[in-house]
Tab-separated table of C-alpha atoms (C1' of nucleotides) in Angstrom:
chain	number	residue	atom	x	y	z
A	63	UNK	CA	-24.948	11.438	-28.995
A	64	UNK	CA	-23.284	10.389	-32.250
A	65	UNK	CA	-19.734	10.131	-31.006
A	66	UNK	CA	-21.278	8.201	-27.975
A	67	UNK	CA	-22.358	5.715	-30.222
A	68	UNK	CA	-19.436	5.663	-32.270
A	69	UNK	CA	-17.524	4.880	-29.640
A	70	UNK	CA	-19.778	1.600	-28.422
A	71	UNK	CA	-20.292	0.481	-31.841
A	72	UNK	CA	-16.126	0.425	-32.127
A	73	UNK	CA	-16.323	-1.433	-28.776
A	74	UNK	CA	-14.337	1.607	-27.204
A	75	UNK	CA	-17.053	2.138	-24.982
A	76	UNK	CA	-19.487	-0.222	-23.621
A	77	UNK	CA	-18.621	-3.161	-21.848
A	78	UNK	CA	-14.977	-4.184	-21.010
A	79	UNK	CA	-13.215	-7.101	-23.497
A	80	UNK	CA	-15.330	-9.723	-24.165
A	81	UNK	CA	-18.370	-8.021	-25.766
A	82	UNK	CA	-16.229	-5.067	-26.952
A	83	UNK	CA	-13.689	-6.912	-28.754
A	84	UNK	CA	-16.369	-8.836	-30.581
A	85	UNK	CA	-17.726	-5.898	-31.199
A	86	UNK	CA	-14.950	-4.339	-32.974
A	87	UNK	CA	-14.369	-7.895	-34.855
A	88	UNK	CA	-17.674	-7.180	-36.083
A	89	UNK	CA	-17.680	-3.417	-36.912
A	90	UNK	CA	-14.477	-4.265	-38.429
A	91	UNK	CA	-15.969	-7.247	-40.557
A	92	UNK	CA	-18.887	-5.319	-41.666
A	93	UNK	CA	-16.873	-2.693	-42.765
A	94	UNK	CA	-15.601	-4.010	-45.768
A	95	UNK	CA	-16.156	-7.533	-46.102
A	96	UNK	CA	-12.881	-9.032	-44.702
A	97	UNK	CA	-12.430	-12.217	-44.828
A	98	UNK	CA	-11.498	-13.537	-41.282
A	99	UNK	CA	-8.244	-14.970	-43.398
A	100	UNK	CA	-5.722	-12.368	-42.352
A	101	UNK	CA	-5.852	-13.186	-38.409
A	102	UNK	CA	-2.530	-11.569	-37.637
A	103	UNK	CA	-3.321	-7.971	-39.147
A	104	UNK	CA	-6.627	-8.792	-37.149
A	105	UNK	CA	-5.341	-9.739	-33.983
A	106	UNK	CA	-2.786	-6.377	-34.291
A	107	UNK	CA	-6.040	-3.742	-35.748
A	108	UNK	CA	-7.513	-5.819	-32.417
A	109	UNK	CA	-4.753	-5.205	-29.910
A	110	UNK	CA	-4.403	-1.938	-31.272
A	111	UNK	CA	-7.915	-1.357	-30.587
A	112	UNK	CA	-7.624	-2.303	-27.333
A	113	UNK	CA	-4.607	-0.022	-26.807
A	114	UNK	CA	-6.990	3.142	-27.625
A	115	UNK	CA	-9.727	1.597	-25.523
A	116	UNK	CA	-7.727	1.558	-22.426
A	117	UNK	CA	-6.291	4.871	-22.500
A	118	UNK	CA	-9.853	6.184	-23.445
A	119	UNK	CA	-10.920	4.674	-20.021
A	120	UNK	CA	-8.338	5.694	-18.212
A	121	UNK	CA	-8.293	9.441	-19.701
A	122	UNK	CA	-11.945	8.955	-18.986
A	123	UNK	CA	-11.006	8.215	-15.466
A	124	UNK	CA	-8.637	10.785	-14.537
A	125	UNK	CA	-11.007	13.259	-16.111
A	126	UNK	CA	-14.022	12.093	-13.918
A	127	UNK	CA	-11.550	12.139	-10.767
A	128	UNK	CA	-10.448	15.320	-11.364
A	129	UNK	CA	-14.245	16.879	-11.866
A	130	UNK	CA	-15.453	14.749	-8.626
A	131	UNK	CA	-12.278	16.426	-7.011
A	132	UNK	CA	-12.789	20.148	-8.500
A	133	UNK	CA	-16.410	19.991	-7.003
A	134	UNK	CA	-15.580	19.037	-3.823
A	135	UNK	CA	-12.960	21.426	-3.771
A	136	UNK	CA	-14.987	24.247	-4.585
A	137	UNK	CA	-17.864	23.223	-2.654
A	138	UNK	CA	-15.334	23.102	0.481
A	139	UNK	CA	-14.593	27.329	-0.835
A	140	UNK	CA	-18.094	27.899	-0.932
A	141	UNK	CA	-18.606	26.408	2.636
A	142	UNK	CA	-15.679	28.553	3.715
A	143	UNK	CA	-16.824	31.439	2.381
A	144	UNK	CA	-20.678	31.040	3.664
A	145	UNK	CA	-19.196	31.875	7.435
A	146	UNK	CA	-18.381	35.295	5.683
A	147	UNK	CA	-21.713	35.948	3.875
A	148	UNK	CA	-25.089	33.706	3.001
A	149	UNK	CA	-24.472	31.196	-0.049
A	150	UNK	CA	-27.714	29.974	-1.225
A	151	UNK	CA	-27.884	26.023	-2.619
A	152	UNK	CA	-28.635	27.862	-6.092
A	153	UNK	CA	-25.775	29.465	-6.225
A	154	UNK	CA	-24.175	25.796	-5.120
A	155	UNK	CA	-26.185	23.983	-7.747
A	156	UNK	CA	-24.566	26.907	-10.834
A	157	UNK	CA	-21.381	26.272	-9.711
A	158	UNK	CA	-21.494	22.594	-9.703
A	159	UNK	CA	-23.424	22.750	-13.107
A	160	UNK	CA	-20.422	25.036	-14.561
A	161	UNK	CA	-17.403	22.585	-13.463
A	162	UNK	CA	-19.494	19.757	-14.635
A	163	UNK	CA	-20.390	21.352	-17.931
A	164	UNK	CA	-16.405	22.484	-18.475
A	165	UNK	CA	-15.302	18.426	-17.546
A	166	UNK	CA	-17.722	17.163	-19.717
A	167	UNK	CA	-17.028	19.530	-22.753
A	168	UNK	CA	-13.318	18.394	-22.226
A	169	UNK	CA	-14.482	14.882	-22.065
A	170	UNK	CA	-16.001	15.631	-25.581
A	171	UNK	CA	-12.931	16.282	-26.671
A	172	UNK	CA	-11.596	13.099	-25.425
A	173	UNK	CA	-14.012	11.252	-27.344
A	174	UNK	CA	-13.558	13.005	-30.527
A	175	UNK	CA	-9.888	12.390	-30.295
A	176	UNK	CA	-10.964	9.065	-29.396
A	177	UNK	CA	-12.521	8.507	-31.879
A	178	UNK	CA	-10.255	10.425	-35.152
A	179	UNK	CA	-8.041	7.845	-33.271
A	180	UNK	CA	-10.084	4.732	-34.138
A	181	UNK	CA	-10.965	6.340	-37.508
A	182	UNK	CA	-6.806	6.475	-38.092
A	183	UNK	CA	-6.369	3.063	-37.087
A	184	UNK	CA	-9.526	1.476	-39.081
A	185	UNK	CA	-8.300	3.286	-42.319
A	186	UNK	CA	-4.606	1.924	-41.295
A	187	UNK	CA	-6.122	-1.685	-41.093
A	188	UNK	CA	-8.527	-1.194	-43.978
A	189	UNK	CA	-5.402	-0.237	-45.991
A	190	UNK	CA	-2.933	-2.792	-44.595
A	191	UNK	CA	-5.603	-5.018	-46.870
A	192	UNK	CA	-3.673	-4.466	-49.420
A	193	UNK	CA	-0.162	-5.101	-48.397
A	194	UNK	CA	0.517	-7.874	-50.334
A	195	UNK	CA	3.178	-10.624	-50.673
A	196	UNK	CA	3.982	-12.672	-53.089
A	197	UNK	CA	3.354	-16.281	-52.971
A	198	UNK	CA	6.591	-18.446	-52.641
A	199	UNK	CA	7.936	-20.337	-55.485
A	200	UNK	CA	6.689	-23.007	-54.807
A	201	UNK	CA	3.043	-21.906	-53.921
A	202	UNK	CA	3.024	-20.965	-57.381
A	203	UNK	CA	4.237	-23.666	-58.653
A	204	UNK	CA	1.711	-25.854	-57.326
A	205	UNK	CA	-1.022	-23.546	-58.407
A	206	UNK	CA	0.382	-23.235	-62.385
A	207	UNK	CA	0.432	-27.329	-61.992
A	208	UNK	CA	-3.257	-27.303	-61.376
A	209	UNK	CA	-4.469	-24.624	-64.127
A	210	UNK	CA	-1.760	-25.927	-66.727
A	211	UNK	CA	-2.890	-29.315	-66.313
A	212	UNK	CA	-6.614	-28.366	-66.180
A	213	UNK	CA	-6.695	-25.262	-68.572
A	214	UNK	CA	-9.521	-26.910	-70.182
A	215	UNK	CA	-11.395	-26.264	-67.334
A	216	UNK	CA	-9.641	-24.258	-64.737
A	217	UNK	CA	-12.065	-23.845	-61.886
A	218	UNK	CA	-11.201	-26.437	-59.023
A	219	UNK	CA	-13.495	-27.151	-56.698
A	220	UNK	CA	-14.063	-26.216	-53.237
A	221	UNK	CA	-12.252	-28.899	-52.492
A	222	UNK	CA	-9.598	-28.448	-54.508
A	223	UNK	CA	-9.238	-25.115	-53.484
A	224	UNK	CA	-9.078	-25.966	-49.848
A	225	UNK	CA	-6.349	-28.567	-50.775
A	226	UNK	CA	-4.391	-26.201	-52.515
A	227	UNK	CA	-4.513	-24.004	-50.020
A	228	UNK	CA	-3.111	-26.430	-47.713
A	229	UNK	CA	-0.314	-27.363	-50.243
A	230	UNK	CA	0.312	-23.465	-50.528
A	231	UNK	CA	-0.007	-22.096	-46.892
A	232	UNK	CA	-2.303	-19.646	-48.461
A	233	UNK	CA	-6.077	-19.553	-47.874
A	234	UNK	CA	-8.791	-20.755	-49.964
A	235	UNK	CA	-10.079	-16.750	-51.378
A	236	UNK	CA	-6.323	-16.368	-51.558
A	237	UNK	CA	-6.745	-19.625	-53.877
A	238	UNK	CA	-9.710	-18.235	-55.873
A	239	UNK	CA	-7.881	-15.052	-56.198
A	240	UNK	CA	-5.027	-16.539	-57.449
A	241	UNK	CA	-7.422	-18.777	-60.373
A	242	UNK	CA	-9.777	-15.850	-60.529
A	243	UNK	CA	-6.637	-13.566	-62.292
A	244	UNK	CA	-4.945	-16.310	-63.432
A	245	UNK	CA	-7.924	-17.397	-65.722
A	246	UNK	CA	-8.348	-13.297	-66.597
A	247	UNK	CA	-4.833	-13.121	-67.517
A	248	UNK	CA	-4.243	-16.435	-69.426
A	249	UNK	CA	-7.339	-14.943	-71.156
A	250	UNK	CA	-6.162	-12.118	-72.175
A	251	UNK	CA	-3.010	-13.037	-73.661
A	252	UNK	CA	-2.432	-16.775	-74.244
A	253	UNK	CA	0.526	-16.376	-76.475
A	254	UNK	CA	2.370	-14.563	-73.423
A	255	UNK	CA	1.350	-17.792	-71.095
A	256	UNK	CA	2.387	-20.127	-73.718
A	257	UNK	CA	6.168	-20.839	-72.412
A	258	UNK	CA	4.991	-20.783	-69.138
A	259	UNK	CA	2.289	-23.574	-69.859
A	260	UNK	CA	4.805	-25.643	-72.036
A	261	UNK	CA	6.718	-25.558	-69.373
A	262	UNK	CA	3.950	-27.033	-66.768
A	263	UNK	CA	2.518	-29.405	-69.476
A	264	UNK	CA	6.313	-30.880	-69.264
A	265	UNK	CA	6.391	-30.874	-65.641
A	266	UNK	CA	3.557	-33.132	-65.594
A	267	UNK	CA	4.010	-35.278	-68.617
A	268	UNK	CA	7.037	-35.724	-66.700
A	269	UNK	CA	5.377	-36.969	-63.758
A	270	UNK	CA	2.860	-38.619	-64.966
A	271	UNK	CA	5.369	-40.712	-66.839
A	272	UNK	CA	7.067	-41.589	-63.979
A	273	UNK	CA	4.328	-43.228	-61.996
A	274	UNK	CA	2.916	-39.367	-61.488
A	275	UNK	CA	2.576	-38.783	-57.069
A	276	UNK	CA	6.008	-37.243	-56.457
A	277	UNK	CA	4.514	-36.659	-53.589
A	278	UNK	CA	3.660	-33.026	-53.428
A	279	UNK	CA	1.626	-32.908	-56.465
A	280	UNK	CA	-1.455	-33.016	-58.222
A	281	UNK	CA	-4.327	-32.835	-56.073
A	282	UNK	CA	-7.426	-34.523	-55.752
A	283	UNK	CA	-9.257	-33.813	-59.733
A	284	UNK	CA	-13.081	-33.996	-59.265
A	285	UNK	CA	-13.951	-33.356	-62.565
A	286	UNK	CA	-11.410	-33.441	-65.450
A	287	UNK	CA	-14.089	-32.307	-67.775
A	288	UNK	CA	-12.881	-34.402	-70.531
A	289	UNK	CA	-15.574	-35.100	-72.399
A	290	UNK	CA	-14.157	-38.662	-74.038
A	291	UNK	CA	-12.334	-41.367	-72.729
A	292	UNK	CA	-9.409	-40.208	-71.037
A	293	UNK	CA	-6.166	-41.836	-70.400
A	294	UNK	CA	-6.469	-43.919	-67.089
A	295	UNK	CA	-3.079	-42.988	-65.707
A	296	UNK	CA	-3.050	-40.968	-62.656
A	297	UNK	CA	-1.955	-37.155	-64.490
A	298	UNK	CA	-4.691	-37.676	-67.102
A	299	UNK	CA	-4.141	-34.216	-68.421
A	300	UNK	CA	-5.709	-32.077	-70.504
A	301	UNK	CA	-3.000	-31.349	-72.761
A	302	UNK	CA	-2.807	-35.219	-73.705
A	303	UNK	CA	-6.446	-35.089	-74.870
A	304	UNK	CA	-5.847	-31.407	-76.262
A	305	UNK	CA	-3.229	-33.413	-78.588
A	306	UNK	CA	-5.606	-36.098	-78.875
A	307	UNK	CA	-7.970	-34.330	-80.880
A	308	UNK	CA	-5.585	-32.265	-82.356
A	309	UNK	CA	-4.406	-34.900	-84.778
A	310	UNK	CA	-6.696	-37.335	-84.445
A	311	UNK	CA	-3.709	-40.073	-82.765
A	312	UNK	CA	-3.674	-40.685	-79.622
A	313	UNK	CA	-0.713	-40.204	-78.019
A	314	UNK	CA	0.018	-42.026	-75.223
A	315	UNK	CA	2.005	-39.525	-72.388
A	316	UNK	CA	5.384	-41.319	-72.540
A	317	UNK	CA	8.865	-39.840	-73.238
A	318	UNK	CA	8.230	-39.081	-76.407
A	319	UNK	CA	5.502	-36.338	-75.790
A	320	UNK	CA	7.925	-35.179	-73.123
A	321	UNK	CA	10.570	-35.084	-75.896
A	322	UNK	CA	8.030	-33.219	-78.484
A	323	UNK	CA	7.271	-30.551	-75.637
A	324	UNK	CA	11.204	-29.914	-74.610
A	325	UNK	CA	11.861	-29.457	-78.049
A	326	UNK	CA	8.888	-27.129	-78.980
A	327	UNK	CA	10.030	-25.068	-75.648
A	328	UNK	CA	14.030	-25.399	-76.804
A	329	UNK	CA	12.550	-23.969	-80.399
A	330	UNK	CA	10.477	-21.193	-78.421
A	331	UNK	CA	14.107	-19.913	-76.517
A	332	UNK	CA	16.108	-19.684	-79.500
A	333	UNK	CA	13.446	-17.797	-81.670
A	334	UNK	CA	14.045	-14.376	-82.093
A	335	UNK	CA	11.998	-11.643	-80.435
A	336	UNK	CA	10.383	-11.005	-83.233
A	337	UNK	CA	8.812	-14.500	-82.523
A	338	UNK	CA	5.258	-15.032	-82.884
A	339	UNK	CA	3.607	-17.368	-80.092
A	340	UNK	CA	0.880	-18.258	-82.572
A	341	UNK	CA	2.017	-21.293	-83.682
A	342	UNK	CA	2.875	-23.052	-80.524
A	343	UNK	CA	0.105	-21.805	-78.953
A	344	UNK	CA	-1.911	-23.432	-81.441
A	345	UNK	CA	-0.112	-26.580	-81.369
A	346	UNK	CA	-0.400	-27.348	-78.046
A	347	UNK	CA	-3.445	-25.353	-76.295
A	348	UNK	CA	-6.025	-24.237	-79.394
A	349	UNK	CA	-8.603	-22.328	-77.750
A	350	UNK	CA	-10.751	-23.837	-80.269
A	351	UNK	CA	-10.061	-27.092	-78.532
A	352	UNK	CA	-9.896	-25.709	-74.835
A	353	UNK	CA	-13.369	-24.749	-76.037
A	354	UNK	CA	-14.684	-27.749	-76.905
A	355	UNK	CA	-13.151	-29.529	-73.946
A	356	UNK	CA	-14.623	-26.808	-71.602
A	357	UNK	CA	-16.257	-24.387	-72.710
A	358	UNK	CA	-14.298	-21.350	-70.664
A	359	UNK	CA	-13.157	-18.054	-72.092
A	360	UNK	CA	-15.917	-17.969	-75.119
A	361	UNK	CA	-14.972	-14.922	-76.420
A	362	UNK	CA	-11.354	-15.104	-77.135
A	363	UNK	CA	-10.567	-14.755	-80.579
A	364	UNK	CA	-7.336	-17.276	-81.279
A	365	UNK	CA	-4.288	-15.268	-82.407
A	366	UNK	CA	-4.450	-17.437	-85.462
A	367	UNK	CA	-7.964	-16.793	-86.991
A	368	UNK	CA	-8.172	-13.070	-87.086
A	369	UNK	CA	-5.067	-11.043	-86.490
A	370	UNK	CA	-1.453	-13.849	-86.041
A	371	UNK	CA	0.489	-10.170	-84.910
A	372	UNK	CA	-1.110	-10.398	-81.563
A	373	UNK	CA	2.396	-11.219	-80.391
A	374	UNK	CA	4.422	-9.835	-77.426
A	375	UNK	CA	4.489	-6.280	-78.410
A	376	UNK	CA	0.717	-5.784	-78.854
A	377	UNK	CA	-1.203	-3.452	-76.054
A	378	UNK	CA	-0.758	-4.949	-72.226
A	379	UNK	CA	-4.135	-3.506	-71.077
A	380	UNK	CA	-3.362	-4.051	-67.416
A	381	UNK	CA	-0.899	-1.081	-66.821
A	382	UNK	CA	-3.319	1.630	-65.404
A	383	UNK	CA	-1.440	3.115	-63.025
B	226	DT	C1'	13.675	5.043	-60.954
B	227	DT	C1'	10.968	2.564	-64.100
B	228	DC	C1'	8.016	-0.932	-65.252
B	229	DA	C1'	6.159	-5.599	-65.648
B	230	DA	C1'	4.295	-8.970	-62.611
B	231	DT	C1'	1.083	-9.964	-59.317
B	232	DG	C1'	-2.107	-10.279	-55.229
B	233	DA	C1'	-6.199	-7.853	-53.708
B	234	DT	C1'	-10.364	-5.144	-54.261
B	235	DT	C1'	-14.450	-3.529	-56.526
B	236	DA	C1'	-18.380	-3.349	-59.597
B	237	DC	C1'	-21.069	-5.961	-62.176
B	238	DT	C1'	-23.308	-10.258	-64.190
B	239	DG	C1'	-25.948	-14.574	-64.745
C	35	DC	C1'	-22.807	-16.296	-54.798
C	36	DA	C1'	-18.990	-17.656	-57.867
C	37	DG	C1'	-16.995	-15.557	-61.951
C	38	DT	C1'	-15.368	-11.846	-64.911
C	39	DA	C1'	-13.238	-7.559	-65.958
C	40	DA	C1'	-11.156	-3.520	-64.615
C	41	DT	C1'	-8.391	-1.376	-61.525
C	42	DC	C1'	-5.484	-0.502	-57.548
C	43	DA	C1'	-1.193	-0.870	-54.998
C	44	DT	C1'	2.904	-3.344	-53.888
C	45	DT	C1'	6.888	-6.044	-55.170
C	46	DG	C1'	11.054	-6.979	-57.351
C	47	DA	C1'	14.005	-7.062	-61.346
C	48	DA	C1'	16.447	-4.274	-64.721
DNA sequence: TTCAATGATTACTG
DNA sequence: CAGTAATCATTGAA
């Protein structure tokens, strides 16, 4: 019977907690590939689960009482009623077959409510996937740290992820999320990043200037990806070899490149709207030099070479709702 | 209410 | 299987 199954493979059925609730953890995994991150939506789609589960037994319960107590009910008629005239066991046996095929049709019904009920809840659950939050401040602070000051090559490693993660009080595919739309969207429109990213690049120049570790920041950097010597100072960042071989100087990351970058962001705020990002952009983060550093986003054309009006009012291609 | 920002999901790719 | 690209759905500011 399909709803039979159904119901065991939800762990409504079948054997009480233990087995059932890992059951449903399964079913519920297999489903649609959650990741066991979001316990406490789990733990509720579990108790929840559980909830339905126990009335089912106990509906299932009542409803087996009340047959058992029906038969014997009628049963005690029929034995009445065989001092008045001959019953025959066959007439018995159809009488007990009819109660027991009315409880168990109703007991159908239980199980298909049972189950629309599980069916609600799953879709519920499946849904509550996407609730969403937004990171706080400083989660995403720590995360535009790491991809400012490793835009040349903006894929940390597992590690790095996990230690984010930490650092965030997010998870790790919340992490990879985060980079995986981060990267897309840098992508897509650098110029629109640009402020954003002068405003990181200062944020570390300014630590690293100061001794870098305030504590909280910058964690461990497996590979830099830098493909020459890079500075040995603890925020060796991209952006210093970006201006590296920019002009062909090396600058060293004192106060003076934090002075350039305050004053390229103070000259980016008082520019009008009808401000084109180009040139900053191409000052401080060339693609053509992100690409040589690390080879990601291949395919973006720099505002500068083809078309410099790719500015803020050009088409935003994720509004498709 | 509108709309940009943003986290999550999905389909696809190498 | 990690990334990319497109898209969905919610959030939060205007």
């Amino acid at each position: 019977m399909r709803l039979d199954n159904m119901l065991l493979a939800e762990g409504v059925a079948g054997p009480e907690k233990g087995g059932g609730s890992a059951a449903a953890a399964a079913a519920a995994a297999a489903s649609g590939g959650v990741s066991p991150d979001n316990s406490i939506e789990h733990s509720d789609y579990r108790n929840k689960l559980s909830q339905i589960r126990q009335i089912y037994h106990a509906e299932l319960e009542k409803y087996e009482q009340a047959c058992n107590e029906f038969t014997t009910h009628v049963m005690n008629l029929l034995r009445e009623q065989s001092r008045t005239r001959p019953i025959s066991p066959k007439e018995i046996e159809r009488m007990v077959g009819i109660i027991h095929r009315k409880f168990s049709s109703i007991q159908m019904q239980l199980k298909q409510s049972t189950c629309e009920a599980v069916m609600i809840l799953r879709s519920r659950f499946l849904d509550a996937r996407r609730k969403r939050r937004n990171f706080s401040k400083q989660a995403t602070e720590v995360l535009n740290e790491y991809f400012y000051s490793h835009l040349s090559n903006p894929y940390p490693s597992e590690e790095a992820k996990e230690e984010l993660a930490k650092k965030c009080g997010i998870t790790v595919s919340q992490v990879s999320n985060w980079f995986g739309n981060k990267r897309i969207r840098y992508k897509k429109n650098i110029g629109k990043f640009q402020e954003e990213a002068n405003i990181y690049a200062v944020k570390t120049a300014v630590s690293a200037a100061q001794g870098g570790h305030s504590g909280a920041n910058s964690p461990t950097t497996p590979t830099s990806a830098g493909s020459g010597g890079s500075f040995n100072l603890s925020g060796s960042n991209d952006m210093f070899m970006a201006m590296q071989g920019l002009n062909g100087d090396s600058y060293p990351p004192s106060q003076l490149v934090i002075f350039i970058f305050s004053k390229v962001e103070s000259l980016h705020h008082t520019m009008g709207p009808g401000y084109n990002d180009s040139l900053s952009a191409n000052q401080m983060y060339s693609p053509r030099e992100i690409r040589a550093n690390g080879g990601w986003q291949e395919a973006v054309t720099p505002s500068s070479v083809t078309s410099p009006t790719e500015g803020p009012g050009s088409v935003h291609s994720d509004t498709s709702n």
